[in-house]
PDB file of C-alpha atoms in Angstrom:
ATOM      1  CA  MET A1169       8.745 169.325 154.679  1.00  0.00           C
ATOM      2  CA  SER A1170      10.202 165.828 154.614  1.00  0.00           C
ATOM      3  CA  ILE A1171      13.685 165.085 153.307  1.00  0.00           C
ATOM      4  CA  PRO A1172      13.930 162.392 150.629  1.00  0.00           C
ATOM      5  CA  THR A1173      16.098 159.373 151.415  1.00  0.00           C
ATOM      6  CA  LEU A1174      17.761 157.076 148.905  1.00  0.00           C
ATOM      7  CA  ASN A1175      17.399 153.482 150.141  1.00  0.00           C
ATOM      8  CA  SER A1176      19.062 151.191 147.631  1.00  0.00           C
ATOM      9  CA  VAL A1177      20.148 150.754 144.051  1.00  0.00           C
ATOM     10  CA  VAL A1178      19.477 147.945 141.583  1.00  0.00           C
ATOM     11  CA  PRO A1179      21.948 147.497 138.741  1.00  0.00           C
ATOM     12  CA  VAL A1180      20.603 146.606 135.313  1.00  0.00           C
ATOM     13  CA  LEU A1181      23.311 144.764 133.363  1.00  0.00           C
ATOM     14  CA  ALA A1182      23.542 143.775 129.716  1.00  0.00           C
ATOM     15  CA  SER A1183      22.835 140.129 128.883  1.00  0.00           C
ATOM     16  CA  LEU A1184      23.543 138.412 125.575  1.00  0.00           C
ATOM     17  CA  ASP A1185      21.096 135.622 126.510  1.00  0.00           C
ATOM     18  CA  ILE A1186      18.726 136.227 129.428  1.00  0.00           C
ATOM     19  CA  SER A1187      18.150 132.515 130.158  1.00  0.00           C
ATOM     20  CA  LYS A1188      21.881 131.670 130.127  1.00  0.00           C
ATOM     21  CA  THR A1189      22.730 134.694 132.267  1.00  0.00           C
ATOM     22  CA  ILE A1190      20.132 133.796 134.892  1.00  0.00           C
ATOM     23  CA  GLN A1191      21.326 130.182 134.932  1.00  0.00           C
ATOM     24  CA  PHE A1192      24.932 131.350 135.400  1.00  0.00           C
ATOM     25  CA  TYR A1193      24.079 133.695 138.290  1.00  0.00           C
ATOM     26  CA  CYS A1194      22.048 130.965 139.994  1.00  0.00           C
ATOM     27  CA  SER A1195      24.493 128.086 139.554  1.00  0.00           C
ATOM     28  CA  VAL A1196      27.778 129.978 139.990  1.00  0.00           C
ATOM     29  CA  PHE A1197      26.992 133.008 142.185  1.00  0.00           C
ATOM     30  CA  GLY A1198      24.199 131.475 144.285  1.00  0.00           C
ATOM     31  CA  PHE A1199      21.402 133.825 143.232  1.00  0.00           C
ATOM     32  CA  ALA A1200      17.771 132.742 142.792  1.00  0.00           C
ATOM     33  CA  LYS A1201      15.688 133.510 139.721  1.00  0.00           C
ATOM     34  CA  ILE A1202      12.964 136.058 140.431  1.00  0.00           C
ATOM     35  CA  TYR A1203      11.756 136.788 136.904  1.00  0.00           C
ATOM     36  CA  GLU A1204      12.592 135.733 133.378  1.00  0.00           C
ATOM     37  CA  GLU A1205      11.226 136.914 130.066  1.00  0.00           C
ATOM     38  CA  PRO A1206      13.563 135.284 127.508  1.00  0.00           C
ATOM     39  CA  ALA A1207      15.202 137.693 125.078  1.00  0.00           C
ATOM     40  CA  VAL A1208      13.766 140.655 127.012  1.00  0.00           C
ATOM     41  CA  TYR A1209      14.438 140.957 130.779  1.00  0.00           C
ATOM     42  CA  GLY A1210      15.519 138.987 133.837  1.00  0.00           C
ATOM     43  CA  ILE A1211      15.930 139.392 137.594  1.00  0.00           C
ATOM     44  CA  VAL A1212      17.978 137.428 140.123  1.00  0.00           C
ATOM     45  CA  GLN A1213      18.330 137.885 143.874  1.00  0.00           C
ATOM     46  CA  ARG A1214      20.656 136.750 146.640  1.00  0.00           C
ATOM     47  CA  ASP A1215      19.852 137.912 150.144  1.00  0.00           C
ATOM     48  CA  ALA A1216      18.875 141.600 149.857  1.00  0.00           C
ATOM     49  CA  VAL A1217      20.635 142.154 146.507  1.00  0.00           C
ATOM     50  CA  GLN A1218      18.780 142.101 143.209  1.00  0.00           C
ATOM     51  CA  ILE A1219      20.421 142.349 139.803  1.00  0.00           C
ATOM     52  CA  HIS A1220      18.350 142.960 136.695  1.00  0.00           C
ATOM     53  CA  PHE A1221      19.345 142.143 133.106  1.00  0.00           C
ATOM     54  CA  TRP A1222      18.256 143.597 129.805  1.00  0.00           C
ATOM     55  CA  ALA A1223      18.689 141.772 126.518  1.00  0.00           C
ATOM     56  CA  CYS A1224      21.578 143.163 124.496  1.00  0.00           C
ATOM     57  CA  SER A1225      23.129 141.794 121.332  1.00  0.00           C
ATOM     58  CA  GLU A1226      26.372 143.793 121.550  1.00  0.00           C
ATOM     59  CA  LYS A1227      28.993 142.061 123.723  1.00  0.00           C
ATOM     60  CA  HIS A1228      31.181 145.183 123.955  1.00  0.00           C
ATOM     61  CA  ILE A1229      28.430 146.871 125.995  1.00  0.00           C
ATOM     62  CA  ALA A1230      28.515 144.151 128.663  1.00  0.00           C
ATOM     63  CA  GLU A1231      32.311 144.097 128.593  1.00  0.00           C
ATOM     64  CA  ASN A1232      32.302 147.781 129.538  1.00  0.00           C
ATOM     65  CA  THR A1233      29.731 147.526 132.325  1.00  0.00           C
ATOM     66  CA  ALA A1234      30.275 147.006 136.046  1.00  0.00           C
ATOM     67  CA  CYS A1235      28.582 147.234 139.413  1.00  0.00           C
ATOM     68  CA  ARG A1236      29.643 147.000 143.053  1.00  0.00           C
ATOM     69  CA  VAL A1237      27.958 144.889 145.719  1.00  0.00           C
ATOM     70  CA  ASN A1238      28.432 145.661 149.420  1.00  0.00           C
ATOM     71  CA  VAL A1239      28.725 142.431 151.449  1.00  0.00           C
ATOM     72  CA  LYS A1240      29.390 141.148 154.955  1.00  0.00           C
ATOM     73  CA  GLU A1241      31.914 138.348 155.516  1.00  0.00           C
ATOM     74  CA  ILE A1242      33.768 138.951 152.257  1.00  0.00           C
ATOM     75  CA  ASP A1243      36.396 136.340 153.151  1.00  0.00           C
ATOM     76  CA  ALA A1244      33.729 133.619 153.147  1.00  0.00           C
ATOM     77  CA  LEU A1245      32.277 134.845 149.843  1.00  0.00           C
ATOM     78  CA  TYR A1246      35.729 134.882 148.279  1.00  0.00           C
ATOM     79  CA  ALA A1247      36.303 131.329 149.514  1.00  0.00           C
ATOM     80  CA  GLU A1248      32.955 130.314 147.975  1.00  0.00           C
ATOM     81  CA  PHE A1249      33.780 131.803 144.556  1.00  0.00           C
ATOM     82  CA  GLN A1250      37.496 130.985 144.323  1.00  0.00           C
ATOM     83  CA  PRO A1251      37.159 127.262 143.458  1.00  0.00           C
ATOM     84  CA  LYS A1252      34.624 128.144 140.748  1.00  0.00           C
ATOM     85  CA  GLY A1253      37.301 129.959 138.731  1.00  0.00           C
ATOM     86  CA  VAL A1254      35.369 133.218 138.404  1.00  0.00           C
ATOM     87  CA  ILE A1255      37.726 135.590 140.246  1.00  0.00           C
ATOM     88  CA  HIS A1256      39.042 138.170 137.792  1.00  0.00           C
ATOM     89  CA  PRO A1257      42.833 137.698 137.461  1.00  0.00           C
ATOM     90  CA  ASN A1258      43.387 141.436 137.974  1.00  0.00           C
ATOM     91  CA  ALA A1259      40.999 141.696 140.931  1.00  0.00           C
ATOM     92  CA  PRO A1260      41.874 139.190 143.682  1.00  0.00           C
ATOM     93  CA  LEU A1261      40.835 139.899 147.260  1.00  0.00           C
ATOM     94  CA  GLN A1262      42.759 142.965 148.376  1.00  0.00           C
ATOM     95  CA  GLU A1263      42.551 146.036 150.578  1.00  0.00           C
ATOM     96  CA  LYS A1264      41.957 149.325 148.789  1.00  0.00           C
ATOM     97  CA  PRO A1265      43.094 152.760 149.949  1.00  0.00           C
ATOM     98  CA  TRP A1266      39.478 154.004 150.011  1.00  0.00           C
ATOM     99  CA  GLY A1267      38.694 151.725 152.979  1.00  0.00           C
ATOM    100  CA  THR A1268      37.400 148.497 151.471  1.00  0.00           C
ATOM    101  CA  LEU A1269      38.419 144.890 151.090  1.00  0.00           C
ATOM    102  CA  GLU A1270      37.246 143.735 147.666  1.00  0.00           C
ATOM    103  CA  PHE A1271      37.487 141.342 144.741  1.00  0.00           C
ATOM    104  CA  GLY A1272      36.013 141.201 141.258  1.00  0.00           C
ATOM    105  CA  VAL A1273      34.381 138.548 139.110  1.00  0.00           C
ATOM    106  CA  LEU A1274      33.273 138.460 135.486  1.00  0.00           C
ATOM    107  CA  ASP A1275      30.019 136.930 134.361  1.00  0.00           C
ATOM    108  CA  GLU A1276      29.762 135.058 131.061  1.00  0.00           C
ATOM    109  CA  ASP A1277      28.714 138.231 129.238  1.00  0.00           C
ATOM    110  CA  GLY A1278      31.723 140.227 130.457  1.00  0.00           C
ATOM    111  CA  ASN A1279      30.030 142.333 133.163  1.00  0.00           C
ATOM    112  CA  LEU A1280      32.389 143.057 136.071  1.00  0.00           C
ATOM    113  CA  ILE A1281      30.906 142.572 139.540  1.00  0.00           C
ATOM    114  CA  THR A1282      33.034 143.886 142.404  1.00  0.00           C
ATOM    115  CA  PHE A1283      32.152 142.577 145.855  1.00  0.00           C
ATOM    116  CA  PHE A1284      33.389 144.771 148.705  1.00  0.00           C
ATOM    117  CA  GLU A1285      33.277 145.113 152.461  1.00  0.00           C
ATOM    118  CA  GLU A1286      34.008 148.373 154.218  1.00  0.00           C
ATOM    119  CA  THR A1287      37.047 148.143 156.494  1.00  0.00           C
ATOM    120  CA  GLN A1288      37.130 151.715 157.738  1.00  0.00           C
ATOM    121  CA  GLN A1289      34.314 153.407 159.577  1.00  0.00           C
ATOM    122  CA  ASP A1290      33.633 157.143 159.311  1.00  0.00           C
TER     123      ASP A1290
END
């Protein structure tokens, strides 16, 4: 009998306006648009990471949603995002006791995206 393996995860975040959200992720975070159905659903991708969006009219849902993205060369990514003014003031680049170097950003809808790189190996 084969053993199932989990390969990846794709976050689905709340969006108050699918078209605006996709534009923001493309222009600010460097993602590319994969799919857009205005007022319904959207998909963006950067490298191997996809993020999906569902249309939501309640901002408090997005403001209470987050995801984490594992990256390589986090210092370079931080340097890319820092001049754009999107680094969350409470989440600058810092080492965490659980073995990561990470920082957080907020999108225009209030979703928190934490980018992290593992610093400790098992």
